[in-house]
mmCIF file of C-alpha atoms in Angstrom:
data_model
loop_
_atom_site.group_PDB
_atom_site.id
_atom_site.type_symbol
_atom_site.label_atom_id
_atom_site.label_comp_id
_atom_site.label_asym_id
_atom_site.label_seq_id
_atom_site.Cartn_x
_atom_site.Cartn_y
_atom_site.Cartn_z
ATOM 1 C CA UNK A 1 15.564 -38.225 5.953
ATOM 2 C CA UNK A 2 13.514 -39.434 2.805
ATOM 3 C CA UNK A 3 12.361 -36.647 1.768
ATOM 4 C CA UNK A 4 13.635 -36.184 -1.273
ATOM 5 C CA UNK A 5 15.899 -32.733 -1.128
ATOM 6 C CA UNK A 6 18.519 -34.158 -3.249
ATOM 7 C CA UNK A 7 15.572 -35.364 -6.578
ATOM 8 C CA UNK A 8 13.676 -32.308 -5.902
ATOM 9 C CA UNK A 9 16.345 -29.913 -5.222
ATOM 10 C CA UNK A 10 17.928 -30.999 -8.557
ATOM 11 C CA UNK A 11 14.194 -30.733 -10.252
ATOM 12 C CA UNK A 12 14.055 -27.258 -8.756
ATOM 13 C CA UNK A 13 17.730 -26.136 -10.147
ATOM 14 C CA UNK A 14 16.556 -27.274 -13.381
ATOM 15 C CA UNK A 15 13.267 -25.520 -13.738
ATOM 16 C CA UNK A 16 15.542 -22.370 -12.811
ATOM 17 C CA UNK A 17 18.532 -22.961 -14.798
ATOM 18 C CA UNK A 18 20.341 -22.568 -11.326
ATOM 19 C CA UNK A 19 23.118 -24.717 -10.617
ATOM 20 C CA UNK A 20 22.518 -27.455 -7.566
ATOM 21 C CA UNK A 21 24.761 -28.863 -4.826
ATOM 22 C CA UNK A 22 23.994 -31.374 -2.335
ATOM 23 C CA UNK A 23 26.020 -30.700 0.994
ATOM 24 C CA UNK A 24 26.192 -34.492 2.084
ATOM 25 C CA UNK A 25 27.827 -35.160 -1.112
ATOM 26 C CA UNK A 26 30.398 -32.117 -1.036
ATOM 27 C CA UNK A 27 31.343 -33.102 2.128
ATOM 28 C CA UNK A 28 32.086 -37.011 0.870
ATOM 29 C CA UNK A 29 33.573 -35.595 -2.262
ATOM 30 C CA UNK A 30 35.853 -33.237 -0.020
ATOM 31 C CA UNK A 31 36.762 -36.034 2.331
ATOM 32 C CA UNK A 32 37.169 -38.826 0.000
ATOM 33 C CA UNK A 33 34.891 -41.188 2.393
ATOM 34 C CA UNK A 34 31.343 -41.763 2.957
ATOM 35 C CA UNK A 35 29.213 -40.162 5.754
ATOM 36 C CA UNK A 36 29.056 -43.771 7.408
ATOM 37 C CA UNK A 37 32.729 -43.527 7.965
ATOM 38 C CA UNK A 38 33.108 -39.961 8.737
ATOM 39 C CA UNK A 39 30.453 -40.684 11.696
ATOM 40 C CA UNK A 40 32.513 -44.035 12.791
ATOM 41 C CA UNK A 41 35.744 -42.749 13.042
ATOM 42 C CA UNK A 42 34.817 -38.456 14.357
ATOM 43 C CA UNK A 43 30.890 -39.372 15.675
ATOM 44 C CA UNK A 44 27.870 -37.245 14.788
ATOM 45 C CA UNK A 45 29.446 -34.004 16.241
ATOM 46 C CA UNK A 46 32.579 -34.461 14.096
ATOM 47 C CA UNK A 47 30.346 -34.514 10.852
ATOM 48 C CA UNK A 48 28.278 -31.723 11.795
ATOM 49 C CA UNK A 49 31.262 -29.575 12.354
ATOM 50 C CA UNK A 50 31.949 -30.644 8.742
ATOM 51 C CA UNK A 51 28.579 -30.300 7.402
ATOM 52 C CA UNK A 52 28.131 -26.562 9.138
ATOM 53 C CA UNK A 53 31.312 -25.673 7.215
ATOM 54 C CA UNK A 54 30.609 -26.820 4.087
ATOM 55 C CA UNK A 55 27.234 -25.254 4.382
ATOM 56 C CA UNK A 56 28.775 -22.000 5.207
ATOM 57 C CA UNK A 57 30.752 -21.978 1.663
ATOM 58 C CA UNK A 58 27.909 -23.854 -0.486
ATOM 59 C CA UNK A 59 25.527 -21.012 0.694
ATOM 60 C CA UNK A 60 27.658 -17.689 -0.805
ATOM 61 C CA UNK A 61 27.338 -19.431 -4.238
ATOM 62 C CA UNK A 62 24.809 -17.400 -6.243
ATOM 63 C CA UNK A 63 21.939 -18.680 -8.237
ATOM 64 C CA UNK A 64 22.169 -22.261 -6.355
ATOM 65 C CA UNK A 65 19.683 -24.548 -4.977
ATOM 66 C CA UNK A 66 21.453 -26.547 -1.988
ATOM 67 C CA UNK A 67 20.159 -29.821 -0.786
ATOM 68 C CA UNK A 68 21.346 -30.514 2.986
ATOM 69 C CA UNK A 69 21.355 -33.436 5.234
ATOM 70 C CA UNK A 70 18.643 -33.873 7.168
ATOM 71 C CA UNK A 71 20.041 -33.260 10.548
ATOM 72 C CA UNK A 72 21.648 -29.682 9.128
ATOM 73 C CA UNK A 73 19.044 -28.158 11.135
ATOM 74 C CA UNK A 74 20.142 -29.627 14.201
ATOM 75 C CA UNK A 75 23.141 -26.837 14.371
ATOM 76 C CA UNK A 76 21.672 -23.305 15.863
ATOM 77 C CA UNK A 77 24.613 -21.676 13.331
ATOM 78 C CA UNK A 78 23.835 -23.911 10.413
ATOM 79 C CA UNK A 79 19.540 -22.715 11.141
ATOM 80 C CA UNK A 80 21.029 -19.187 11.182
ATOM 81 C CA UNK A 81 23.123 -19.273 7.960
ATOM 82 C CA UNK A 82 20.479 -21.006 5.893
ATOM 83 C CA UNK A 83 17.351 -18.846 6.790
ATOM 84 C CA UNK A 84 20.217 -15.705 6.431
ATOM 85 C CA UNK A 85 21.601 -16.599 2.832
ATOM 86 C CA UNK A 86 18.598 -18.015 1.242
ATOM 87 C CA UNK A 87 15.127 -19.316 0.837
ATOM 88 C CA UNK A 88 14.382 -22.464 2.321
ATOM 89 C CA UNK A 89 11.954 -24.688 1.839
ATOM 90 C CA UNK A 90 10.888 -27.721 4.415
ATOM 91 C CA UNK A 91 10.015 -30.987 2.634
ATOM 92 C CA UNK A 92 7.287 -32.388 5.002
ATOM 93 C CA UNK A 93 7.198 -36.182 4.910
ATOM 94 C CA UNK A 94 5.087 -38.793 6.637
ATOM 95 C CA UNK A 95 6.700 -41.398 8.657
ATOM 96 C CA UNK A 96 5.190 -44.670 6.129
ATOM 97 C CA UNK A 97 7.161 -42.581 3.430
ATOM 98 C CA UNK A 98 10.000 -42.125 5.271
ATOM 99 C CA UNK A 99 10.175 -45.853 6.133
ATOM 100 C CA UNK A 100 9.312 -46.804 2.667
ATOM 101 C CA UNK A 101 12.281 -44.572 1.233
ATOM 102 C CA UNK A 102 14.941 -45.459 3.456
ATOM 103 C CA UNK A 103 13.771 -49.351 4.511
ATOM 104 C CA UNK A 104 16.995 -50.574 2.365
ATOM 105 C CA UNK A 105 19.121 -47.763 2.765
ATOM 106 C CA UNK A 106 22.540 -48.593 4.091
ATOM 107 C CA UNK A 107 24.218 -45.310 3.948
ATOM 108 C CA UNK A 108 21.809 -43.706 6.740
ATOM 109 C CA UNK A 109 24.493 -43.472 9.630
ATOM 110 C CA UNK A 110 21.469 -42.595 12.416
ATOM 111 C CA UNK A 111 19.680 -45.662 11.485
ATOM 112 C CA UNK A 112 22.663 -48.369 11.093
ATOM 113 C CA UNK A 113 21.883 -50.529 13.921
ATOM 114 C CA UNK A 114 18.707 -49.285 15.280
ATOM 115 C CA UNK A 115 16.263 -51.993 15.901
ATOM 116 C CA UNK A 116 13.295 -50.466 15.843
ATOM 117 C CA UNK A 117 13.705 -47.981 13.057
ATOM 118 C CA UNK A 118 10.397 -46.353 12.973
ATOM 119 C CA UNK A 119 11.070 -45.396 16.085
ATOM 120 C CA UNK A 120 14.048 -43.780 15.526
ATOM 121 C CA UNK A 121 12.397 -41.806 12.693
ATOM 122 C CA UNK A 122 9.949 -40.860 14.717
ATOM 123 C CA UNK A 123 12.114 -39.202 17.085
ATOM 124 C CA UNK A 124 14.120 -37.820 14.757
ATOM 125 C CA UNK A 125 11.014 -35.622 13.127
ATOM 126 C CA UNK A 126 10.030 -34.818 16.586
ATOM 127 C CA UNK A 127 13.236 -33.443 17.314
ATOM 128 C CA UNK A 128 13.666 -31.802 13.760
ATOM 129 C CA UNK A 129 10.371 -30.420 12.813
ATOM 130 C CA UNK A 130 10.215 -27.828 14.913
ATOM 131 C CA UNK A 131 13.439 -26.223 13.980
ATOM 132 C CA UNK A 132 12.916 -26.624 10.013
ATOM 133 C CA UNK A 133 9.412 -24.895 10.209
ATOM 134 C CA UNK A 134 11.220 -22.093 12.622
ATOM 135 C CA UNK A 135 13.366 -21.486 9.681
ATOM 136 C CA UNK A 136 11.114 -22.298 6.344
ATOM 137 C CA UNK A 137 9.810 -19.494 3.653
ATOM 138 C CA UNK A 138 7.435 -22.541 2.498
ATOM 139 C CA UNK A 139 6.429 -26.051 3.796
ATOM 140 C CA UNK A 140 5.551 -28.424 1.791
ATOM 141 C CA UNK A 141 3.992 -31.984 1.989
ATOM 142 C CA UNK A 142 5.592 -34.207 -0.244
ATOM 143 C CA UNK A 143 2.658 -36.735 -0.587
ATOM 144 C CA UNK A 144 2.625 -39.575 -3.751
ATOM 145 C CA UNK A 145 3.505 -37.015 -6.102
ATOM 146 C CA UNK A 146 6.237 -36.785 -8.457
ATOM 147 C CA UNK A 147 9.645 -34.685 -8.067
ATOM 148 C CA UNK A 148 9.111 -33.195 -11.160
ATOM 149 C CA UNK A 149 5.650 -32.149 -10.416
ATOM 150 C CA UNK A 150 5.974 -31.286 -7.114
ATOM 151 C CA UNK A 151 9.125 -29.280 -7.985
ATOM 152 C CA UNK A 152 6.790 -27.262 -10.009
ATOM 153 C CA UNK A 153 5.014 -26.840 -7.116
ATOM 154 C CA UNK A 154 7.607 -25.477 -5.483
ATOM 155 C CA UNK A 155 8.793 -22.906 -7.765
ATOM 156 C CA UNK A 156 5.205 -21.528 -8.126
ATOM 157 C CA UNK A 157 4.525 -21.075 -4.379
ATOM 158 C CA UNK A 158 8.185 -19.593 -4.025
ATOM 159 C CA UNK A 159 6.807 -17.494 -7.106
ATOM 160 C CA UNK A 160 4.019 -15.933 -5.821
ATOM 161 C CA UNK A 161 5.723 -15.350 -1.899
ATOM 162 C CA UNK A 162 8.165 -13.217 -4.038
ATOM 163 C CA UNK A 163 11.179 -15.182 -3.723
ATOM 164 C CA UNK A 164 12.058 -16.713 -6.806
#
């Protein structure tokens, strides 16, 4: 959460001319309602079960960079379709940047009413770490740097693994 998949992912799609999709967005387009309100009214498994399918048909489109939702890698199926059907790459943020990025978010569903939310985003990377580095091709620490730059980056070291 707040690590910038959607900016990068975009920055990455452009470098090479490759069309990009965020999931969370696909899913709200689909549904005609925010994530907020898909998590009110079904809860956190409801969405998943959303997000896991929409993932499934987002990831047999060729030549596309995908941006997911942060908790994507939460499903065992979702982890398994991801790592299958593509290269993926783990945005590695610090906990100050996460709290700096999302500190006036209000369409973070796992933070809306949580009063200590560095907490809360610290248990969240605990939990979620793990399983994105179980499934990356290449990790990479997002630091001060720029999306464009870092998308650079990116592409290089996904360049000279072979995989892009």
């Amino acid at each position: 959460m707040g690590a910038g998949k959607t900016t990068i992912g975009r920055r990455i799609a452009e470098i090479k001319g490759m069309s990009f999709v965020d999931s969370d967005h696909e899913v709200e387009k689909r549904t005609g309602v925010d994530i907020s309100f898909i998590f009110d009214m079904e809860g956190e498994d409801g969405f998943r079960k959303r997000e896991r399918e929409m993932i499934a048909e987002l990831s047999e489109q060729p030549n596309t960079v995908m941006a997911t939702g942060g908790g994507a890698v939460l499903d065992e199926s979702t982890r398994d379709l991801l790592s299958a059907r593509g290269v993926v790459v783990y945005l590695e943020t610090s906990l100050e940047q996460q709290l700096a990025r999302t500190r006036k978010a209000n369409n973070r569903p796992l933070l809306e009413g949580s009063e200590d939310i560095e907490a809360t985003l610290s248990k969240l990377m605990e939990e979620r770490d793990p399983l994105y580095r179980s499934i990356a091709d290449v990790v990479v620490a997002t630091g001060e740097q720029q999306a464009r730059r870092l998308a650079r980056e990116i592409v290089e070291q996904l360049e000279a693994i072979g995989t892009a």
